[in-house]
Short mmCIF file of C-alpha atoms in Angstrom, two decimals:
data_model
loop_
_atom_site.label_atom_id
_atom_site.label_comp_id
_atom_site.label_asym_id
_atom_site.label_seq_id
_atom_site.Cartn_x
_atom_site.Cartn_y
_atom_site.Cartn_z
CA MET A 1 -29.38 11.75 -17.44
CA GLU A 2 -30.95 12.95 -14.17
CA ARG A 3 -28.84 11.47 -11.41
CA LEU A 4 -28.92 11.64 -7.61
CA VAL A 5 -25.84 10.63 -5.60
CA ILE A 6 -26.54 9.57 -2.02
CA TYR A 7 -23.13 9.78 -0.38
CA PHE A 8 -22.84 8.06 3.01
CA HIS A 9 -20.30 9.45 5.48
CA TYR A 10 -19.19 8.66 9.00
CA ASP A 11 -16.47 10.19 11.13
CA ARG A 12 -16.42 9.88 14.90
CA GLN A 13 -15.05 13.43 15.19
CA GLY A 14 -17.56 14.93 12.75
CA VAL A 15 -14.85 15.78 10.21
CA ILE A 16 -15.32 15.74 6.44
CA ASP A 17 -11.76 15.00 5.40
CA THR A 18 -10.02 15.85 2.14
CA PRO A 19 -10.60 12.42 0.49
CA CYS A 20 -14.36 12.77 1.13
CA ARG A 21 -14.41 16.30 -0.25
CA LEU A 22 -12.57 15.27 -3.42
CA ALA A 23 -14.94 12.35 -4.03
CA VAL A 24 -18.04 14.49 -3.48
CA GLN A 25 -16.78 17.32 -5.70
CA ALA A 26 -16.04 14.84 -8.49
CA MET A 27 -19.48 13.21 -8.22
CA GLN A 28 -21.19 16.64 -8.30
CA ARG A 29 -20.22 16.92 -11.95
CA TYR A 30 -22.50 13.97 -12.70
CA GLY A 31 -25.47 14.59 -10.45
CA GLU A 32 -27.00 16.19 -7.40
CA VAL A 33 -25.35 15.04 -4.14
CA LEU A 34 -27.23 14.26 -0.95
CA PHE A 35 -24.60 13.96 1.80
CA VAL A 36 -25.93 11.78 4.63
CA THR A 37 -23.80 11.43 7.74
CA ASN A 38 -24.24 9.20 10.78
CA GLY A 39 -23.55 11.90 13.32
CA THR A 40 -23.09 15.68 13.43
CA VAL A 41 -20.73 17.62 11.18
CA GLU A 42 -18.37 20.10 12.84
CA THR A 43 -18.74 23.81 12.04
CA PRO A 44 -15.86 24.31 9.55
CA ASP A 45 -17.01 21.27 7.60
CA ARG A 46 -20.63 22.40 7.71
CA THR A 47 -19.51 25.63 6.08
CA TRP A 48 -17.83 23.62 3.31
CA VAL A 49 -21.07 21.69 2.73
CA GLU A 50 -23.13 24.87 2.50
CA GLU A 51 -20.70 26.57 0.14
CA SER A 52 -20.33 23.52 -2.12
CA GLY A 53 -24.04 23.21 -2.84
CA VAL A 54 -24.32 19.74 -1.32
CA VAL A 55 -27.51 18.86 0.55
CA LEU A 56 -26.73 17.67 4.10
CA LEU A 57 -28.73 15.10 6.06
CA GLU A 58 -27.53 14.41 9.62
CA ARG A 59 -28.85 11.42 11.55
CA GLU A 60 -28.05 9.37 14.61
CA ASN A 61 -25.32 6.78 14.26
CA THR A 62 -27.50 3.70 13.86
CA GLY A 63 -27.81 1.10 11.11
CA PHE A 64 -24.43 1.73 9.50
CA ASP A 65 -24.61 2.53 5.76
CA VAL A 66 -27.87 0.60 5.42
CA GLY A 67 -29.65 2.89 7.87
CA ALA A 68 -28.23 5.98 6.16
CA TYR A 69 -29.29 4.91 2.67
CA ARG A 70 -32.76 3.94 3.87
CA GLN A 71 -33.35 7.22 5.66
CA ALA A 72 -32.11 9.22 2.68
CA LEU A 73 -34.43 7.33 0.31
CA LEU A 74 -37.44 7.62 2.60
CA THR A 75 -36.74 11.30 3.31
CA ARG A 76 -36.81 12.10 -0.40
CA GLY A 77 -39.77 9.78 -0.88
CA ARG A 78 -40.84 7.39 -3.60
CA GLU A 79 -42.39 10.02 -5.87
CA GLU A 80 -39.30 12.23 -5.98
CA ILE A 81 -36.84 9.33 -6.24
CA SER A 82 -38.80 7.87 -9.13
CA ARG A 83 -38.15 11.01 -11.20
CA TYR A 84 -34.43 10.25 -11.43
CA ASP A 85 -32.94 8.15 -14.20
CA GLU A 86 -30.28 6.88 -11.81
CA VAL A 87 -29.57 6.99 -8.08
CA VAL A 88 -26.02 6.20 -6.95
CA LEU A 89 -25.47 4.83 -3.45
CA MET A 90 -21.83 5.56 -2.59
CA ASN A 91 -19.90 5.62 0.65
CA TYR A 92 -16.82 7.20 2.16
CA THR A 93 -14.85 3.94 2.26
CA LEU A 94 -13.91 4.66 -1.36
CA ALA A 95 -11.18 7.22 -2.07
CA GLY A 96 -10.62 8.93 -5.39
CA PRO A 97 -11.23 9.51 -8.19
CA VAL A 98 -7.71 8.87 -9.42
CA CYS A 99 -8.73 9.30 -13.06
CA ASP A 100 -11.53 10.90 -15.07
CA LEU A 101 -15.01 9.55 -14.20
CA ALA A 102 -16.43 10.38 -17.63
CA PRO A 103 -15.36 7.09 -19.33
CA MET A 104 -17.04 5.02 -16.61
CA PHE A 105 -20.35 6.86 -16.80
CA ALA A 106 -20.23 6.97 -20.61
CA ALA A 107 -19.57 3.22 -20.83
CA MET A 108 -22.40 2.34 -18.46
CA GLU A 109 -24.87 4.70 -20.15
CA THR A 110 -24.52 2.54 -23.26
CA ARG A 111 -25.72 -0.42 -21.17
CA GLN A 112 -29.40 0.43 -21.17
CA ASP A 113 -30.22 -3.25 -20.65
CA LEU A 114 -29.15 -2.92 -17.00
CA ASP A 115 -31.45 -2.13 -14.08
CA PHE A 116 -28.56 -1.60 -11.68
CA TRP A 117 -24.78 -1.68 -11.85
CA GLY A 118 -21.80 -1.33 -9.55
CA LEU A 119 -18.15 -0.39 -9.63
CA THR A 120 -16.77 -3.81 -8.61
CA ARG A 121 -17.89 -7.27 -7.62
CA HIS A 122 -16.98 -9.79 -4.95
CA TYR A 123 -16.93 -13.45 -5.97
CA ALA A 124 -18.72 -16.27 -4.15
CA ILE A 125 -17.10 -17.74 -1.03
CA ARG A 126 -17.91 -19.74 2.07
CA SER A 127 -17.65 -17.61 5.21
CA ARG A 128 -18.81 -18.38 8.73
CA ARG A 129 -18.38 -14.74 9.65
CA PHE A 130 -20.86 -13.65 6.99
CA GLY A 131 -23.51 -16.32 7.33
CA GLY A 132 -22.14 -19.33 5.44
CA HIS A 133 -22.53 -19.04 1.68
CA VAL A 134 -21.74 -15.61 0.27
CA PRO A 135 -22.96 -15.33 -3.34
CA GLU A 136 -21.23 -13.34 -6.06
CA HIS A 137 -22.40 -9.75 -5.66
CA LEU A 138 -21.85 -6.11 -6.50
CA GLN A 139 -20.02 -4.38 -3.68
CA SER A 140 -22.14 -1.83 -1.85
CA HIS A 141 -19.52 0.93 -1.80
CA PHE A 142 -20.86 2.05 -5.22
CA LEU A 143 -24.24 0.98 -6.58
CA ALA A 144 -26.08 2.75 -9.42
CA LEU A 145 -29.83 2.06 -9.48
CA ARG A 146 -31.96 2.79 -12.53
CA SER A 147 -35.54 3.86 -13.05
CA ARG A 148 -37.19 0.45 -13.57
CA LEU A 149 -35.80 -0.70 -10.24
CA LEU A 150 -36.43 2.62 -8.46
CA ARG A 151 -40.11 2.63 -9.49
CA SER A 152 -40.79 -0.96 -8.50
CA ASP A 153 -42.75 -2.04 -5.44
CA ALA A 154 -40.01 -4.61 -4.75
CA PHE A 155 -37.39 -1.89 -4.30
CA TRP A 156 -39.35 0.05 -1.72
CA ARG A 157 -40.47 -3.11 0.04
CA TYR A 158 -36.79 -4.10 0.35
CA TRP A 159 -35.95 -0.94 2.29
CA LEU A 160 -39.16 -0.74 4.33
CA GLU A 161 -38.82 -4.31 5.53
CA MET A 162 -35.06 -4.07 6.15
CA GLU A 163 -34.06 -4.86 9.74
CA LEU A 164 -31.31 -2.39 10.50
CA PRO A 165 -27.94 -3.97 11.30
CA THR A 166 -26.28 -3.51 14.66
CA SER A 167 -22.82 -4.72 13.54
CA TYR A 168 -20.59 -4.65 10.47
CA GLU A 169 -21.24 -8.37 9.92
CA GLU A 170 -25.02 -7.84 9.97
CA SER A 171 -24.68 -4.97 7.50
CA VAL A 172 -22.85 -7.25 5.06
CA ILE A 173 -25.29 -10.14 5.53
CA ARG A 174 -28.52 -8.13 5.39
CA HIS A 175 -27.61 -5.77 2.57
CA GLU A 176 -24.28 -5.99 0.74
CA THR A 177 -24.24 -9.72 0.01
CA ARG A 178 -28.03 -9.90 -0.40
CA PHE A 179 -28.91 -6.95 -2.63
CA THR A 180 -27.62 -8.32 -5.95
CA SER A 181 -29.03 -11.84 -5.71
CA HIS A 182 -32.34 -10.61 -4.26
CA PHE A 183 -33.13 -8.32 -7.18
CA ALA A 184 -31.60 -10.63 -9.77
CA SER A 185 -34.04 -13.32 -8.61
CA LEU A 186 -36.87 -10.88 -9.32
CA GLY A 187 -35.72 -10.45 -12.92
CA PHE A 188 -33.69 -7.24 -12.66
CA ARG A 189 -30.50 -7.17 -14.73
CA TRP A 190 -27.08 -6.15 -13.35
CA ASP A 191 -23.36 -5.95 -14.10
CA SER A 192 -20.20 -4.27 -12.84
CA PHE A 193 -18.21 -1.55 -14.56
CA LEU A 194 -14.94 -3.40 -14.01
CA ASP A 195 -14.53 -6.73 -15.75
CA THR A 196 -12.51 -8.88 -13.36
CA GLY A 197 -13.70 -12.28 -14.57
CA ASP A 198 -10.14 -13.35 -15.33
CA LEU A 199 -9.29 -12.80 -11.65
CA ALA A 200 -12.24 -14.73 -10.21
CA GLU A 201 -10.26 -17.93 -9.70
CA ILE A 202 -7.37 -15.99 -8.13
CA PHE A 203 -8.88 -13.32 -5.87
CA VAL A 204 -12.44 -13.23 -4.52
CA ASN A 205 -12.11 -9.51 -3.74
CA PRO A 206 -9.94 -7.90 -6.44
CA ILE A 207 -10.30 -4.28 -5.27
CA MET A 208 -8.58 -5.28 -2.02
CA ALA A 209 -6.25 -8.00 -3.31
CA CYS A 210 -4.80 -6.22 -6.35
CA PRO A 211 -5.88 -2.55 -6.29
CA ARG A 212 -2.90 -1.33 -8.32
CA GLU A 213 -3.90 -3.65 -11.17
CA LEU A 214 -7.45 -2.25 -11.18
CA VAL A 215 -6.37 1.38 -10.96
CA ALA A 216 -3.38 1.27 -13.32
CA ASN A 217 -4.55 -1.19 -15.96
CA ARG A 218 -8.36 -1.31 -15.78
CA ARG A 219 -9.24 2.34 -15.26
CA CYS A 220 -10.84 1.86 -11.86
CA PRO A 221 -11.42 5.43 -10.62
CA PHE A 222 -11.63 4.59 -6.90
CA PHE A 223 -9.78 2.49 -4.33
CA LYS A 224 -10.59 1.36 -0.80
CA ARG A 225 -9.24 3.31 2.14
CA ARG A 226 -9.17 -0.01 3.96
CA SER A 227 -6.31 -1.14 1.71
CA PHE A 228 -4.02 0.86 3.98
CA PHE A 229 -5.21 -0.43 7.36
CA THR A 230 -6.74 -3.88 6.89
CA PRO A 231 -5.53 -6.41 9.50
CA PHE A 232 -2.23 -7.55 8.04
CA GLY A 233 -2.70 -11.14 9.16
CA ASP A 234 -5.87 -11.29 7.06
CA GLU A 235 -4.01 -9.75 4.15
CA LEU A 236 -1.36 -12.48 4.25
CA ARG A 237 -4.04 -15.16 4.03
CA ARG A 238 -5.06 -13.89 0.58
CA THR A 239 -2.06 -12.02 -0.88
CA ASP A 240 1.71 -11.61 -0.53
CA GLY A 241 1.25 -8.47 1.58
CA THR A 242 2.47 -5.90 -0.95
CA ALA A 243 -0.88 -4.66 -2.30
CA ALA A 244 -1.20 -1.49 -0.22
CA ARG A 245 2.37 -0.29 -0.72
CA GLU A 246 2.24 -0.95 -4.48
CA LEU A 247 -1.02 1.00 -4.70
CA TYR A 248 0.38 3.89 -2.65
CA ASP A 249 3.56 4.12 -4.72
CA TYR A 250 1.63 4.03 -7.99
CA LEU A 251 -0.77 6.77 -6.91
CA LYS A 252 2.07 8.94 -5.61
CA ASP A 253 4.36 8.50 -8.61
CA CYS A 254 1.95 8.11 -11.53
CA THR A 255 -1.19 10.14 -10.73
CA ASP A 256 -2.12 13.61 -9.50
CA TYR A 257 -4.25 12.21 -6.69
CA PRO A 258 -3.00 13.40 -3.25
CA VAL A 259 -2.75 9.95 -1.67
CA GLU A 260 -0.86 11.44 1.29
CA GLU A 261 -4.15 13.06 2.34
CA VAL A 262 -5.77 9.64 2.63
CA VAL A 263 -3.01 8.51 4.97
CA ARG A 264 -3.26 11.72 7.00
CA ALA A 265 -6.99 11.11 7.41
CA LEU A 266 -6.40 7.50 8.48
CA LEU A 267 -3.77 8.52 11.01
CA ARG A 268 -6.52 10.26 12.98
CA ASP A 269 -8.55 7.14 13.66
CA GLN A 270 -6.68 3.94 12.73
CA PRO A 271 -4.03 2.04 14.72
CA LEU A 272 -0.53 3.08 13.70
CA SER A 273 0.61 -0.55 13.84
CA GLU A 274 -1.70 -1.61 10.97
CA LEU A 275 -0.88 1.40 8.79
CA ALA A 276 2.84 0.76 9.29
CA ARG A 277 2.50 -2.90 8.35
CA ASN A 278 0.34 -2.45 5.27
CA LEU A 279 2.36 0.47 3.92
CA HIS A 280 5.68 -1.05 5.00
CA TRP A 281 7.14 2.09 6.51
CA ARG A 282 10.63 0.66 6.43
CA TYR A 283 13.64 2.14 4.67
CA GLY A 284 16.81 0.33 3.68
CA LEU A 285 20.20 1.94 4.18
CA SER A 286 22.49 1.61 1.20
CA ALA A 287 25.64 1.89 3.35
CA ASP A 288 26.99 3.62 6.43
CA ILE A 289 28.31 7.07 5.65
CA ALA A 290 30.86 8.46 8.08
CA VAL A 291 29.75 12.10 7.92
CA SER A 292 28.18 14.37 10.52
CA PRO A 293 25.81 16.70 8.67
CA SER A 294 24.29 19.68 10.43
CA LEU A 295 20.58 19.60 11.31
CA GLU A 296 20.35 23.38 11.31
CA GLY A 297 17.52 24.62 9.10
CA THR A 298 16.10 21.13 8.50
CA GLY A 299 13.35 21.26 11.14
CA LEU A 300 14.72 17.96 12.46
CA ARG A 301 16.09 16.97 15.86
CA LEU A 302 18.20 13.97 16.85
CA LEU A 303 17.16 12.38 20.16
CA ARG A 304 19.32 9.98 22.16
CA TRP A 305 18.83 8.03 25.38
CA THR A 306 19.89 4.76 26.99
CA PRO A 307 17.68 1.87 25.71
CA PHE A 308 15.28 0.52 28.32
CA VAL A 309 13.95 -2.79 27.00
CA GLY A 310 15.42 -6.21 26.52
CA ASP A 311 17.71 -8.89 27.84
CA PRO A 312 21.50 -8.38 27.64
CA VAL A 313 21.63 -9.60 24.04
CA THR A 314 18.90 -7.19 22.94
CA ARG A 315 20.55 -4.30 24.76
CA TRP A 316 23.89 -5.10 23.10
CA TYR A 317 22.33 -4.96 19.62
CA CYS A 318 20.47 -1.75 20.51
CA HIS A 319 23.72 -0.21 21.73
CA GLN A 320 25.29 -0.97 18.34
CA GLU A 321 22.39 0.81 16.61
CA ALA A 322 22.73 3.80 18.92
CA GLU A 323 26.45 4.03 18.15
CA ALA A 324 25.66 4.03 14.42
CA ALA A 325 23.13 6.88 14.58
CA GLN A 326 25.56 9.55 13.42
CA MET A 327 26.69 7.31 10.56
CA VAL A 328 23.22 7.15 9.00
CA LEU A 329 22.18 10.73 9.64
CA HIS A 330 22.92 11.92 6.13
CA GLN A 331 20.56 9.37 4.54
CA ALA A 332 17.95 9.92 7.25
CA ILE A 333 17.78 13.65 6.51
CA GLN A 334 17.24 12.89 2.83
CA LEU A 335 14.32 10.60 3.68
CA PHE A 336 12.59 13.41 5.59
CA ALA A 337 13.11 15.75 2.65
CA LYS A 338 11.50 13.23 0.26
CA ASP A 339 8.54 12.27 2.45
CA PRO A 340 6.43 15.09 3.97
CA LEU A 341 4.40 12.51 5.94
CA LEU A 342 7.44 11.33 7.89
CA GLY A 343 7.47 12.51 11.50
CA VAL A 344 9.69 9.99 13.31
CA LEU A 345 12.53 7.82 11.98
CA CYS A 346 14.21 5.19 14.13
CA PRO A 347 16.28 2.00 13.76
CA ALA A 348 14.52 -1.33 13.32
CA LEU A 349 14.36 -3.78 16.19
CA PRO A 350 17.12 -6.40 16.20
CA LEU A 351 16.08 -9.69 14.60
CA TRP A 352 17.05 -11.44 17.83
CA PRO A 353 13.71 -13.17 18.78
CA ARG A 354 13.76 -12.03 22.39
CA ALA A 355 13.78 -8.39 21.26
CA LEU A 356 10.32 -8.64 19.73
CA GLN A 357 9.03 -10.61 22.73
CA ASP A 358 10.32 -7.99 25.16
CA VAL A 359 8.83 -5.11 23.18
CA ARG A 360 5.46 -6.83 22.99
CA ARG A 361 5.58 -7.48 26.75
CA GLN A 362 6.41 -3.81 27.33
CA TRP A 363 3.48 -2.76 25.10
CA ASN A 364 1.06 -4.95 27.05
CA THR A 365 2.26 -3.27 30.25
CA ASP A 366 2.06 0.29 28.90
CA ARG A 367 -0.95 0.12 26.56
CA ASP A 368 -3.61 1.49 28.93
CA TRP A 369 -1.34 4.36 29.97
CA VAL A 370 -0.59 5.14 26.32
CA GLN A 371 -4.29 5.09 25.44
CA GLN A 372 -5.11 7.51 28.25
CA LYS A 373 -2.19 9.77 27.40
CA THR A 374 -2.79 10.04 23.65
CA GLN A 375 -6.53 9.31 23.20
CA LEU A 376 -5.67 7.52 19.95
CA PRO A 377 -7.00 4.23 18.56
CA ILE A 378 -4.60 1.42 19.45
CA ASN A 379 -4.76 -2.37 19.25
CA ASP A 380 -2.92 -5.39 20.62
CA ASP A 381 0.06 -4.89 18.32
CA PRO A 382 2.78 -2.43 19.32
CA PRO A 383 3.32 0.47 16.93
CA PRO A 384 6.79 1.11 15.48
CA ALA A 385 8.84 2.92 18.14
CA PRO A 386 12.50 3.84 18.76
CA HIS A 387 13.48 1.19 21.32
CA ALA A 388 17.14 1.18 20.26
CA GLY A 389 17.86 4.50 21.96
CA TRP A 390 17.71 7.10 19.22
CA ALA A 391 15.27 8.76 16.84
CA LEU A 392 15.31 11.55 14.30
CA VAL A 393 12.12 13.60 14.56
CA ARG A 394 10.43 16.39 12.65
CA THR A 395 9.71 19.04 15.27
CA ALA A 396 6.58 20.18 13.38
CA ALA A 397 5.04 16.80 14.24
CA PHE A 398 4.91 17.77 17.92
CA ALA A 399 2.61 20.72 18.49
CA GLN A 400 3.18 20.65 22.27
CA GLY A 401 6.92 20.08 21.97
CA VAL A 402 8.99 16.92 21.57
CA PRO A 403 8.48 14.74 24.69
CA GLU A 404 11.46 13.79 26.84
CA ILE A 405 12.34 10.10 27.07
CA ARG A 406 12.90 9.39 30.77
CA GLN A 407 11.47 5.88 31.13
CA ALA A 408 10.52 2.92 28.95
CA ARG A 409 6.91 3.88 28.36
CA ASP A 410 7.85 7.37 27.14
CA VAL A 411 9.25 5.76 23.97
CA TRP A 412 5.69 5.11 22.72
CA LEU A 413 4.84 8.81 22.86
CA LEU A 414 7.13 9.73 19.97
CA PRO A 415 5.28 7.78 17.24
CA LEU A 416 1.81 8.27 18.71
CA LEU A 417 1.99 12.01 19.33
CA ALA A 418 3.37 12.39 15.82
CA GLN A 419 0.44 10.32 14.57
CA LYS A 420 -1.95 12.65 16.39
CA SER A 421 -0.53 15.50 14.32
CA GLY A 422 -0.90 13.54 11.08
CA TYR A 423 2.66 12.20 10.74
CA ALA A 424 3.96 8.68 10.21
CA THR A 425 6.77 6.74 11.87
CA ALA A 426 9.21 4.64 9.83
CA VAL A 427 12.13 2.40 10.70
CA LEU A 428 15.59 2.16 9.17
CA GLU A 429 17.06 -1.22 8.27
CA ARG A 430 20.68 -1.89 7.42
CA GLU A 431 21.29 -4.01 4.34
CA ALA A 432 22.42 -6.95 6.46
CA GLN A 433 19.19 -6.80 8.48
CA ARG A 434 17.05 -6.77 5.35
CA ALA A 435 18.86 -9.74 3.91
CA ALA A 436 18.68 -11.68 7.17
CA ALA A 437 14.96 -10.91 7.56
CA ALA A 438 14.11 -12.87 4.43
CA ASP A 439 15.97 -15.92 5.69
CA VAL A 440 14.46 -15.63 9.18
CA LEU A 441 11.01 -15.54 7.62
CA ALA A 442 11.75 -18.56 5.44
CA LEU A 443 12.95 -20.52 8.47
CA TYR A 444 9.84 -19.73 10.51
CA MET A 445 7.53 -20.56 7.60
CA GLN A 446 9.29 -23.89 7.20
CA ALA A 447 8.93 -24.57 10.93
CA ALA A 448 5.24 -23.70 10.80
CA GLU A 449 4.70 -26.36 8.13
CA GLU A 450 6.35 -29.06 10.22
CA PRO A 451 4.20 -29.96 13.26
CA ALA A 452 7.05 -31.66 15.12
CA ALA A 453 9.37 -28.68 14.69
CA LEU A 454 6.60 -26.29 15.72
CA ALA A 455 5.83 -28.33 18.85
CA LYS A 456 9.55 -28.32 19.69
CA GLN A 457 9.72 -24.56 19.28
CA LEU A 458 6.66 -24.07 21.52
CA GLY A 459 8.22 -26.39 24.10
CA ARG A 460 11.38 -24.30 24.15
CA LEU A 461 9.36 -21.12 24.56
CA ALA A 462 7.39 -22.59 27.48
CA LYS A 463 10.61 -23.79 29.11
CA HIS A 464 12.24 -20.37 28.89
CA ARG A 465 9.19 -18.65 30.32
CA LEU A 466 9.04 -21.08 33.27
CA LYS A 467 12.73 -20.41 33.96
CA ARG A 468 12.13 -16.65 34.08
CA ARG A 469 9.45 -17.17 36.71
#
């Protein structure tokens, strides 16, 4: 089968990261690859493109994936495109493959009744954000288009008449959620490689809601990078919040795919707060161990300072954590040895409600300074940081040296400078904290379901804030 793969890429720094390279190299075994990027590729990555035999098309960053696919198709032209048996439109939001691609292509080549097929499908929903009714559709991260469709006037008219999107929402409305139903209405036949019909009444978007199930049990060769940084509040509206961590653990423990490289790539351009929440960078301590191991030869350094944030209660709890630092050092060193991504390890915030409020207030005060200092993507949510007065750090995570902690805002530099070097920050939780956290969550969920209790809680909060003024 003569196949062309049009691979869409975007990176604001012009980098072709390891996950992109692995996906492209895997797809090259099944067809010619046209690599179209919205931007300019940096020199080292351009060399990789030239040496790998991939054809590169650079364009201005307009029209999102829709603009890239259209320009690639029009650049090759109708006559040349029509010579292929299949053209795959694929984008960098997929990572993998985590298993052999041959079974997928072999299975779909037996389906000669199809005019186009995709990797996965999204089920019908109502969504104001995406124009009201969203029909069931193949997801645009991987679409395989066959000759009857490629040679049709309708296909070329679709792209020529396409109004290029100026936002993510417009891209979804004008192309992703429209493509399948548009061509199905014209008589073209379609299906997805993955059969997720049994999940349709449970999850509208299975590749995001239960990626481990698809990868481990249904031979899905790719997963979404977005699994690791999707807004966690959105995730909790559709799942129990464990999907990303379960996927990560499965890929790390049960496959040869270097999932750590996906996280390293995301650390360059995604908020640390969302990565930490989705991947649950939290470690439980089995027990305090009264030993004082040496850090010599470990590449680690223990930092201590007087905690800055919080009311007297918060500071008391933080002082207790600081006193316990030496007690947990043995386990902390082991965690660094097991996880090469770990750059900073610090104690969790106390569950005392004011502690979280004070940290968030401090983040709102410091955020602009932090953004200017680090030039990293940040959002409204504070990243994990060592507010309790101590941290164990991997010195290799700080190319310019480990920063000194002299004032409250300096605390943010430890996790964010480590992030800039491709390292994660995790927090340590004592067993009592972990147990209490479940009960605290249950209490707040119960309060949220009871309007009177919620109003009372809001009243108390307002009262306390007025007193502080």
